[in-house]
mmCIF file with all atom_site columns, C-alpha atoms in Angstrom:
data_model
loop_
_atom_site.group_PDB
_atom_site.id
_atom_site.type_symbol
_atom_site.label_atom_id
_atom_site.label_alt_id
_atom_site.label_comp_id
_atom_site.label_asym_id
_atom_site.label_entity_id
_atom_site.label_seq_id
_atom_site.pdbx_PDB_ins_code
_atom_site.Cartn_x
_atom_site.Cartn_y
_atom_site.Cartn_z
_atom_site.occupancy
_atom_site.B_iso_or_equiv
_atom_site.pdbx_formal_charge
_atom_site.auth_seq_id
_atom_site.auth_comp_id
_atom_site.auth_asym_id
_atom_site.auth_atom_id
_atom_site.pdbx_PDB_model_num
ATOM 1   C CA . UNK L 1 1   ? 128.242 109.425 101.747 1.00 46.00 ? 1   UNK L CA 1
ATOM 2   C CA . UNK L 1 2   ? 125.758 112.595 101.182 1.00 50.00 ? 2   UNK L CA 1
ATOM 3   C CA . UNK L 1 3   ? 126.909 115.765 100.182 1.00 54.00 ? 3   UNK L CA 1
ATOM 4   C CA . UNK L 1 4   ? 124.180 117.789 101.818 1.00 53.00 ? 4   UNK L CA 1
ATOM 5   C CA . UNK L 1 5   ? 123.695 118.135 105.464 1.00 58.00 ? 5   UNK L CA 1
ATOM 6   C CA . UNK L 1 6   ? 120.162 117.890 105.809 1.00 59.00 ? 6   UNK L CA 1
ATOM 7   C CA . UNK L 1 7   ? 120.710 113.846 105.115 1.00 59.00 ? 7   UNK L CA 1
ATOM 8   C CA . UNK L 1 8   ? 123.529 113.037 106.442 1.00 61.00 ? 8   UNK L CA 1
ATOM 9   C CA . UNK L 1 9   ? 121.801 114.006 109.756 1.00 59.00 ? 9   UNK L CA 1
ATOM 10  C CA . UNK L 1 10  ? 118.854 111.976 108.848 1.00 60.00 ? 10  UNK L CA 1
ATOM 11  C CA . UNK L 1 11  ? 121.000 109.473 108.225 1.00 57.00 ? 11  UNK L CA 1
ATOM 12  C CA . UNK L 1 12  ? 122.388 108.706 112.068 1.00 58.00 ? 12  UNK L CA 1
ATOM 13  C CA . UNK L 1 13  ? 120.004 106.159 112.823 1.00 58.00 ? 13  UNK L CA 1
ATOM 14  C CA . UNK L 1 14  ? 121.017 103.878 110.480 1.00 57.00 ? 14  UNK L CA 1
ATOM 15  C CA . UNK L 1 15  ? 124.930 104.568 110.832 1.00 54.00 ? 15  UNK L CA 1
ATOM 16  C CA . UNK L 1 16  ? 123.868 103.454 114.349 1.00 60.00 ? 16  UNK L CA 1
ATOM 17  C CA . UNK L 1 17  ? 121.982 101.105 113.810 1.00 60.00 ? 17  UNK L CA 1
ATOM 18  C CA . UNK L 1 18  ? 124.791 99.295  111.317 1.00 59.00 ? 18  UNK L CA 1
ATOM 19  C CA . UNK L 1 19  ? 126.970 99.433  114.437 1.00 59.00 ? 19  UNK L CA 1
ATOM 20  C CA . UNK L 1 20  ? 124.584 98.292  116.558 1.00 58.00 ? 20  UNK L CA 1
ATOM 21  C CA . UNK L 1 21  ? 124.798 95.106  114.608 1.00 52.00 ? 21  UNK L CA 1
ATOM 22  C CA . UNK L 1 22  ? 128.366 94.489  113.975 1.00 55.00 ? 22  UNK L CA 1
ATOM 23  C CA . UNK L 1 23  ? 128.953 94.836  117.509 1.00 59.00 ? 23  UNK L CA 1
ATOM 24  C CA . UNK L 1 24  ? 126.382 92.428  118.663 1.00 60.00 ? 24  UNK L CA 1
ATOM 25  C CA . UNK L 1 25  ? 126.805 90.105  115.603 1.00 61.00 ? 25  UNK L CA 1
ATOM 26  C CA . UNK L 1 26  ? 123.133 90.289  114.468 1.00 61.00 ? 26  UNK L CA 1
ATOM 27  C CA . UNK L 1 27  ? 119.730 91.937  115.273 1.00 61.00 ? 27  UNK L CA 1
ATOM 28  C CA . UNK L 1 28  ? 118.445 92.890  118.752 1.00 59.00 ? 28  UNK L CA 1
ATOM 29  C CA . UNK L 1 29  ? 115.224 95.131  117.196 1.00 55.00 ? 29  UNK L CA 1
ATOM 30  C CA . UNK L 1 30  ? 112.903 92.843  116.761 1.00 59.00 ? 30  UNK L CA 1
ATOM 31  C CA . UNK L 1 31  ? 112.734 93.630  113.686 1.00 60.00 ? 31  UNK L CA 1
ATOM 32  C CA . UNK L 1 32  ? 112.901 97.288  113.713 1.00 61.00 ? 32  UNK L CA 1
ATOM 33  C CA . UNK L 1 33  ? 115.727 97.970  112.266 1.00 72.00 ? 33  UNK L CA 1
ATOM 34  C CA . UNK L 1 34  ? 115.991 101.246 109.859 1.00 77.00 ? 34  UNK L CA 1
ATOM 35  C CA . UNK L 1 35  ? 115.100 99.229  106.056 1.00 80.00 ? 35  UNK L CA 1
ATOM 36  C CA . UNK L 1 36  ? 116.737 100.442 103.075 1.00 85.00 ? 36  UNK L CA 1
ATOM 37  C CA . UNK L 1 37  ? 115.299 100.282 98.938  1.00 87.00 ? 37  UNK L CA 1
ATOM 38  C CA . UNK L 1 38  ? 116.882 101.699 95.737  1.00 90.00 ? 38  UNK L CA 1
ATOM 39  C CA . UNK L 1 39  ? 114.776 103.983 93.789  1.00 93.00 ? 39  UNK L CA 1
ATOM 40  C CA . UNK L 1 40  ? 115.304 104.780 90.089  1.00 93.00 ? 40  UNK L CA 1
ATOM 41  C CA . UNK L 1 41  ? 113.914 108.244 89.188  1.00 92.00 ? 41  UNK L CA 1
ATOM 42  C CA . UNK L 1 42  ? 114.252 107.724 85.175  1.00 91.00 ? 42  UNK L CA 1
ATOM 43  C CA . UNK L 1 43  ? 114.003 111.161 83.758  1.00 89.00 ? 43  UNK L CA 1
ATOM 44  C CA . UNK L 1 44  ? 113.324 111.308 79.322  1.00 88.00 ? 44  UNK L CA 1
ATOM 45  C CA . UNK L 1 45  ? 113.552 113.712 76.961  1.00 86.00 ? 45  UNK L CA 1
ATOM 46  C CA . UNK L 1 46  ? 111.360 115.913 77.687  1.00 88.00 ? 46  UNK L CA 1
ATOM 47  C CA . UNK L 1 47  ? 112.498 115.994 81.447  1.00 86.00 ? 47  UNK L CA 1
ATOM 48  C CA . UNK L 1 48  ? 109.392 113.480 82.595  1.00 90.00 ? 48  UNK L CA 1
ATOM 49  C CA . UNK L 1 49  ? 109.572 110.779 85.565  1.00 91.00 ? 49  UNK L CA 1
ATOM 50  C CA . UNK L 1 50  ? 108.720 107.141 84.607  1.00 92.00 ? 50  UNK L CA 1
ATOM 51  C CA . UNK L 1 51  ? 106.476 106.258 87.691  1.00 92.00 ? 51  UNK L CA 1
ATOM 52  C CA . UNK L 1 52  ? 104.466 103.506 88.723  1.00 91.00 ? 52  UNK L CA 1
ATOM 53  C CA . UNK L 1 53  ? 100.933 103.265 90.026  1.00 91.00 ? 53  UNK L CA 1
ATOM 54  C CA . UNK L 1 54  ? 100.590 102.528 93.658  1.00 87.00 ? 54  UNK L CA 1
ATOM 55  C CA . UNK L 1 55  ? 97.544  101.373 94.287  1.00 86.00 ? 55  UNK L CA 1
ATOM 56  C CA . UNK L 1 56  ? 98.225  100.489 97.944  1.00 81.00 ? 56  UNK L CA 1
ATOM 57  C CA . UNK L 1 57  ? 98.272  104.183 98.489  1.00 80.00 ? 57  UNK L CA 1
ATOM 58  C CA . UNK L 1 58  ? 96.304  105.772 95.558  1.00 89.00 ? 58  UNK L CA 1
ATOM 59  C CA . UNK L 1 59  ? 99.906  107.889 93.958  1.00 89.00 ? 59  UNK L CA 1
ATOM 60  C CA . UNK L 1 60  ? 101.885 107.498 91.340  1.00 93.00 ? 60  UNK L CA 1
ATOM 61  C CA . UNK L 1 61  ? 105.437 106.862 92.631  1.00 92.00 ? 61  UNK L CA 1
ATOM 62  C CA . UNK L 1 62  ? 108.765 106.015 91.817  1.00 93.00 ? 62  UNK L CA 1
ATOM 63  C CA . UNK L 1 63  ? 109.897 102.622 91.095  1.00 93.00 ? 63  UNK L CA 1
ATOM 64  C CA . UNK L 1 64  ? 112.221 100.931 94.453  1.00 92.00 ? 64  UNK L CA 1
ATOM 65  C CA . UNK L 1 65  ? 113.054 97.657  95.538  1.00 92.00 ? 65  UNK L CA 1
ATOM 66  C CA . UNK L 1 66  ? 115.039 95.935  97.860  1.00 89.00 ? 66  UNK L CA 1
ATOM 67  C CA . UNK L 1 67  ? 118.649 94.589  97.306  1.00 89.00 ? 67  UNK L CA 1
ATOM 68  C CA . UNK L 1 68  ? 118.477 91.128  97.070  1.00 90.00 ? 68  UNK L CA 1
ATOM 69  C CA . UNK L 1 69  ? 121.880 88.667  96.920  1.00 87.00 ? 69  UNK L CA 1
ATOM 70  C CA . UNK L 1 70  ? 122.407 89.022  93.371  1.00 89.00 ? 70  UNK L CA 1
ATOM 71  C CA . UNK L 1 71  ? 122.914 92.884  93.576  1.00 87.00 ? 71  UNK L CA 1
ATOM 72  C CA . UNK L 1 72  ? 126.591 94.517  93.722  1.00 88.00 ? 72  UNK L CA 1
ATOM 73  C CA . UNK L 1 73  ? 125.338 97.627  95.063  1.00 87.00 ? 73  UNK L CA 1
ATOM 74  C CA . UNK L 1 74  ? 122.438 99.984  95.938  1.00 87.00 ? 74  UNK L CA 1
ATOM 75  C CA . UNK L 1 75  ? 123.299 101.436 92.077  1.00 90.00 ? 75  UNK L CA 1
ATOM 76  C CA . UNK L 1 76  ? 122.305 98.021  90.045  1.00 89.00 ? 76  UNK L CA 1
ATOM 77  C CA . UNK L 1 77  ? 119.175 97.721  92.891  1.00 90.00 ? 77  UNK L CA 1
ATOM 78  C CA . UNK L 1 78  ? 118.104 100.962 91.281  1.00 92.00 ? 78  UNK L CA 1
ATOM 79  C CA . UNK L 1 79  ? 118.662 99.937  88.118  1.00 91.00 ? 79  UNK L CA 1
ATOM 80  C CA . UNK L 1 80  ? 117.281 96.952  88.043  1.00 91.00 ? 80  UNK L CA 1
ATOM 81  C CA . UNK L 1 81  ? 113.981 98.348  89.700  1.00 92.00 ? 81  UNK L CA 1
ATOM 82  C CA . UNK L 1 82  ? 114.050 100.904 86.626  1.00 90.00 ? 82  UNK L CA 1
ATOM 83  C CA . UNK L 1 83  ? 113.977 98.212  83.824  1.00 88.00 ? 83  UNK L CA 1
ATOM 84  C CA . UNK L 1 84  ? 112.476 94.824  86.098  1.00 86.00 ? 84  UNK L CA 1
ATOM 85  C CA . UNK L 1 85  ? 109.230 97.067  87.140  1.00 82.00 ? 85  UNK L CA 1
ATOM 86  C CA . UNK L 1 86  ? 108.758 99.078  84.508  1.00 84.00 ? 86  UNK L CA 1
ATOM 87  C CA . UNK L 1 87  ? 109.994 96.757  81.232  1.00 83.00 ? 87  UNK L CA 1
ATOM 88  C CA . UNK L 1 88  ? 111.505 99.840  80.418  1.00 84.00 ? 88  UNK L CA 1
ATOM 89  C CA . UNK L 1 89  ? 114.338 98.903  77.526  1.00 79.00 ? 89  UNK L CA 1
ATOM 90  C CA . UNK L 1 90  ? 117.329 100.999 78.486  1.00 83.00 ? 90  UNK L CA 1
ATOM 91  C CA . UNK L 1 91  ? 118.433 103.325 80.993  1.00 86.00 ? 91  UNK L CA 1
ATOM 92  C CA . UNK L 1 92  ? 121.584 105.944 81.057  1.00 85.00 ? 92  UNK L CA 1
ATOM 93  C CA . UNK L 1 93  ? 123.577 107.472 83.558  1.00 82.00 ? 93  UNK L CA 1
ATOM 94  C CA . UNK L 1 94  ? 125.557 110.383 83.582  1.00 74.00 ? 94  UNK L CA 1
ATOM 95  C CA . UNK L 1 95  ? 128.949 109.785 84.520  1.00 70.00 ? 95  UNK L CA 1
ATOM 96  C CA . UNK L 1 96  ? 129.855 112.074 86.722  1.00 70.00 ? 96  UNK L CA 1
ATOM 97  C CA . UNK L 1 97  ? 127.389 110.965 89.451  1.00 73.00 ? 97  UNK L CA 1
ATOM 98  C CA . UNK L 1 98  ? 128.951 108.326 91.400  1.00 70.00 ? 98  UNK L CA 1
ATOM 99  C CA . UNK L 1 99  ? 125.833 107.971 94.186  1.00 81.00 ? 99  UNK L CA 1
ATOM 100 C CA . UNK L 1 100 ? 122.486 108.780 94.924  1.00 85.00 ? 100 UNK L CA 1
ATOM 101 C CA . UNK L 1 101 ? 121.052 112.316 94.250  1.00 85.00 ? 101 UNK L CA 1
ATOM 102 C CA . UNK L 1 102 ? 118.386 111.955 96.820  1.00 83.00 ? 102 UNK L CA 1
ATOM 103 C CA . UNK L 1 103 ? 117.610 110.087 100.009 1.00 83.00 ? 103 UNK L CA 1
ATOM 104 C CA . UNK L 1 104 ? 114.054 109.872 101.536 1.00 83.00 ? 104 UNK L CA 1
ATOM 105 C CA . UNK L 1 105 ? 113.392 108.988 104.972 1.00 80.00 ? 105 UNK L CA 1
ATOM 106 C CA . UNK L 1 106 ? 109.979 108.131 106.433 1.00 78.00 ? 106 UNK L CA 1
ATOM 107 C CA . UNK L 1 107 ? 108.182 106.469 109.257 1.00 74.00 ? 107 UNK L CA 1
ATOM 108 C CA . UNK L 1 108 ? 106.956 103.268 108.820 1.00 72.00 ? 108 UNK L CA 1
ATOM 109 C CA . UNK L 1 109 ? 104.090 103.058 111.536 1.00 66.00 ? 109 UNK L CA 1
ATOM 110 C CA . UNK L 1 110 ? 103.392 99.826  113.373 1.00 62.00 ? 110 UNK L CA 1
ATOM 111 C CA . UNK L 1 111 ? 101.322 99.624  115.991 1.00 60.00 ? 111 UNK L CA 1
ATOM 112 C CA . UNK L 1 112 ? 102.952 101.535 118.272 1.00 63.00 ? 112 UNK L CA 1
ATOM 113 C CA . UNK L 1 113 ? 106.607 101.352 116.931 1.00 64.00 ? 113 UNK L CA 1
ATOM 114 C CA . UNK L 1 114 ? 107.911 103.050 114.518 1.00 69.00 ? 114 UNK L CA 1
ATOM 115 C CA . UNK L 1 115 ? 110.614 101.491 111.629 1.00 73.00 ? 115 UNK L CA 1
ATOM 116 C CA . UNK L 1 116 ? 112.399 104.030 109.378 1.00 78.00 ? 116 UNK L CA 1
ATOM 117 C CA . UNK L 1 117 ? 113.301 103.484 105.349 1.00 83.00 ? 117 UNK L CA 1
ATOM 118 C CA . UNK L 1 118 ? 115.696 105.057 103.525 1.00 84.00 ? 118 UNK L CA 1
ATOM 119 C CA . UNK L 1 119 ? 114.946 105.260 99.884  1.00 88.00 ? 119 UNK L CA 1
ATOM 120 C CA . UNK L 1 120 ? 118.124 105.874 98.000  1.00 87.00 ? 120 UNK L CA 1
ATOM 121 C CA . UNK L 1 121 ? 117.429 107.602 94.848  1.00 90.00 ? 121 UNK L CA 1
ATOM 122 C CA . UNK L 1 122 ? 119.673 107.537 91.608  1.00 90.00 ? 122 UNK L CA 1
ATOM 123 C CA . UNK L 1 123 ? 119.243 108.794 88.354  1.00 90.00 ? 123 UNK L CA 1
ATOM 124 C CA . UNK L 1 124 ? 118.796 107.543 85.154  1.00 90.00 ? 124 UNK L CA 1
ATOM 125 C CA . UNK L 1 125 ? 117.847 109.327 81.508  1.00 87.00 ? 125 UNK L CA 1
ATOM 126 C CA . UNK L 1 126 ? 115.926 106.791 79.313  1.00 87.00 ? 126 UNK L CA 1
ATOM 127 C CA . UNK L 1 127 ? 113.791 107.543 75.996  1.00 86.00 ? 127 UNK L CA 1
ATOM 128 C CA . UNK L 1 128 ? 110.161 107.786 76.037  1.00 85.00 ? 128 UNK L CA 1
ATOM 129 C CA . UNK L 1 129 ? 110.079 105.537 73.703  1.00 85.00 ? 129 UNK L CA 1
ATOM 130 C CA . UNK L 1 130 ? 111.863 102.939 75.132  1.00 83.00 ? 130 UNK L CA 1
ATOM 131 C CA . UNK L 1 131 ? 108.662 102.174 77.638  1.00 81.00 ? 131 UNK L CA 1
ATOM 132 C CA . UNK L 1 132 ? 107.046 98.779  75.924  1.00 73.00 ? 132 UNK L CA 1
ATOM 133 C CA . UNK L 1 133 ? 103.447 100.623 76.660  1.00 67.00 ? 133 UNK L CA 1
ATOM 134 C CA . UNK L 1 134 ? 103.992 104.154 76.842  1.00 55.00 ? 134 UNK L CA 1
ATOM 135 C CA . UNK L 1 135 ? 101.291 105.964 79.119  1.00 53.00 ? 135 UNK L CA 1
ATOM 136 C CA . UNK L 1 136 ? 99.183  103.858 79.419  1.00 57.00 ? 136 UNK L CA 1
ATOM 137 C CA . UNK L 1 137 ? 98.195  101.854 82.635  1.00 71.00 ? 137 UNK L CA 1
ATOM 138 C CA . UNK L 1 138 ? 100.230 101.468 85.392  1.00 85.00 ? 138 UNK L CA 1
ATOM 139 C CA . UNK L 1 139 ? 103.045 102.917 83.803  1.00 88.00 ? 139 UNK L CA 1
ATOM 140 C CA . UNK L 1 140 ? 103.298 106.505 82.418  1.00 89.00 ? 140 UNK L CA 1
ATOM 141 C CA . UNK L 1 141 ? 105.685 109.141 82.098  1.00 90.00 ? 141 UNK L CA 1
ATOM 142 C CA . UNK L 1 142 ? 104.869 112.216 84.795  1.00 91.00 ? 142 UNK L CA 1
ATOM 143 C CA . UNK L 1 143 ? 105.840 115.371 85.528  1.00 92.00 ? 143 UNK L CA 1
ATOM 144 C CA . UNK L 1 144 ? 108.925 116.054 87.952  1.00 89.00 ? 144 UNK L CA 1
ATOM 145 C CA . UNK L 1 145 ? 107.354 118.361 90.820  1.00 88.00 ? 145 UNK L CA 1
ATOM 146 C CA . UNK L 1 146 ? 103.972 115.802 90.922  1.00 90.00 ? 146 UNK L CA 1
ATOM 147 C CA . UNK L 1 147 ? 106.707 113.091 92.091  1.00 89.00 ? 147 UNK L CA 1
ATOM 148 C CA . UNK L 1 148 ? 110.193 115.147 93.709  1.00 85.00 ? 148 UNK L CA 1
ATOM 149 C CA . UNK L 1 149 ? 109.803 117.489 96.168  1.00 81.00 ? 149 UNK L CA 1
ATOM 150 C CA . UNK L 1 150 ? 110.371 120.855 94.879  1.00 82.00 ? 150 UNK L CA 1
ATOM 151 C CA . UNK L 1 151 ? 114.031 121.021 96.892  1.00 77.00 ? 151 UNK L CA 1
ATOM 152 C CA . UNK L 1 152 ? 114.825 117.477 94.623  1.00 79.00 ? 152 UNK L CA 1
ATOM 153 C CA . UNK L 1 153 ? 113.457 119.251 91.275  1.00 81.00 ? 153 UNK L CA 1
ATOM 154 C CA . UNK L 1 154 ? 115.711 122.511 91.506  1.00 78.00 ? 154 UNK L CA 1
ATOM 155 C CA . UNK L 1 155 ? 118.867 120.055 92.196  1.00 75.00 ? 155 UNK L CA 1
ATOM 156 C CA . UNK L 1 156 ? 117.905 118.358 89.511  1.00 78.00 ? 156 UNK L CA 1
ATOM 157 C CA . UNK L 1 157 ? 117.286 121.368 86.975  1.00 74.00 ? 157 UNK L CA 1
ATOM 158 C CA . UNK L 1 158 ? 120.455 122.866 87.803  1.00 71.00 ? 158 UNK L CA 1
ATOM 159 C CA . UNK L 1 159 ? 122.912 119.826 88.522  1.00 69.00 ? 159 UNK L CA 1
ATOM 160 C CA . UNK L 1 160 ? 121.821 116.500 86.273  1.00 70.00 ? 160 UNK L CA 1
ATOM 161 C CA . UNK L 1 161 ? 119.192 117.292 84.066  1.00 70.00 ? 161 UNK L CA 1
ATOM 162 C CA . UNK L 1 162 ? 121.839 120.098 81.998  1.00 65.00 ? 162 UNK L CA 1
ATOM 163 C CA . UNK L 1 163 ? 124.301 117.917 81.577  1.00 63.00 ? 163 UNK L CA 1
ATOM 164 C CA . UNK L 1 164 ? 124.764 116.155 78.277  1.00 58.00 ? 164 UNK L CA 1
ATOM 165 C CA . UNK L 1 165 ? 126.835 113.006 78.760  1.00 57.00 ? 165 UNK L CA 1
ATOM 166 C CA . UNK L 1 166 ? 125.171 110.570 79.365  1.00 58.00 ? 166 UNK L CA 1
ATOM 167 C CA . UNK L 1 167 ? 125.711 107.115 78.836  1.00 55.00 ? 167 UNK L CA 1
ATOM 168 C CA . UNK L 1 168 ? 124.565 103.808 79.514  1.00 55.00 ? 168 UNK L CA 1
ATOM 169 C CA . UNK L 1 169 ? 125.749 101.985 82.579  1.00 48.00 ? 169 UNK L CA 1
ATOM 170 C CA . UNK L 1 170 ? 129.145 100.308 82.777  1.00 39.00 ? 170 UNK L CA 1
ATOM 171 C CA . UNK L 1 171 ? 128.952 98.602  85.695  1.00 35.00 ? 171 UNK L CA 1
ATOM 172 C CA . UNK L 1 172 ? 129.838 101.393 88.431  1.00 31.00 ? 172 UNK L CA 1
ATOM 173 C CA . UNK L 1 173 ? 129.639 100.315 91.775  1.00 31.00 ? 173 UNK L CA 1
ATOM 174 C CA . UNK L 1 174 ? 128.045 102.677 93.853  1.00 29.00 ? 174 UNK L CA 1
#
C-alpha cells in the first residue's frame, strides 16, 4: 500500500481493525475504529499549496473529507475535497502517481480513549487562476512549508513537482 517504511508500520492498527471487522462481521470497537479520510494536496504553478482556514483549530489546513458511498476510491474522495470544499475549477494529476503521496495518522483523544485517524493525501496540480476568489477569506494559496512536514516537502520537490507530464484525472481508481 505504501512505499515508505514509517508509513507501513503506522498502518498496522488500521490493518488490524479491518481484519477484526471481517472476522466478527461488524464493529466491536465502541465507535473507536480507525477513521479514514482523504486529503487533496493541490499545488499551483508557483509551488504553493491550496489551503482552507480551519476556524476550529485556528490554523490553515489541507482540504479533506470522509469518503462517501458515491466515491469509488480514496482518490475520488480527495478530488472531491479539492473541488467541492474550495470551489476550484479543475485539478490535474501526474500520470505516474497511482497512490497517496503521504499518509498522516493522528490520535484524536476523546475522554480517556483515543481514536486513530488516517489521512491519505493525494497530489494534484492546478493553476492559481482556477480558484474563484484568489487569496481571500478562508481559501488561499500558501507556501508548502507552512502546511506539510519537511520530509513531505522534500519528497514533493524531488519526486513529483519537477515532473512535467500532468494530465486531467481520467477516472483512475486507487
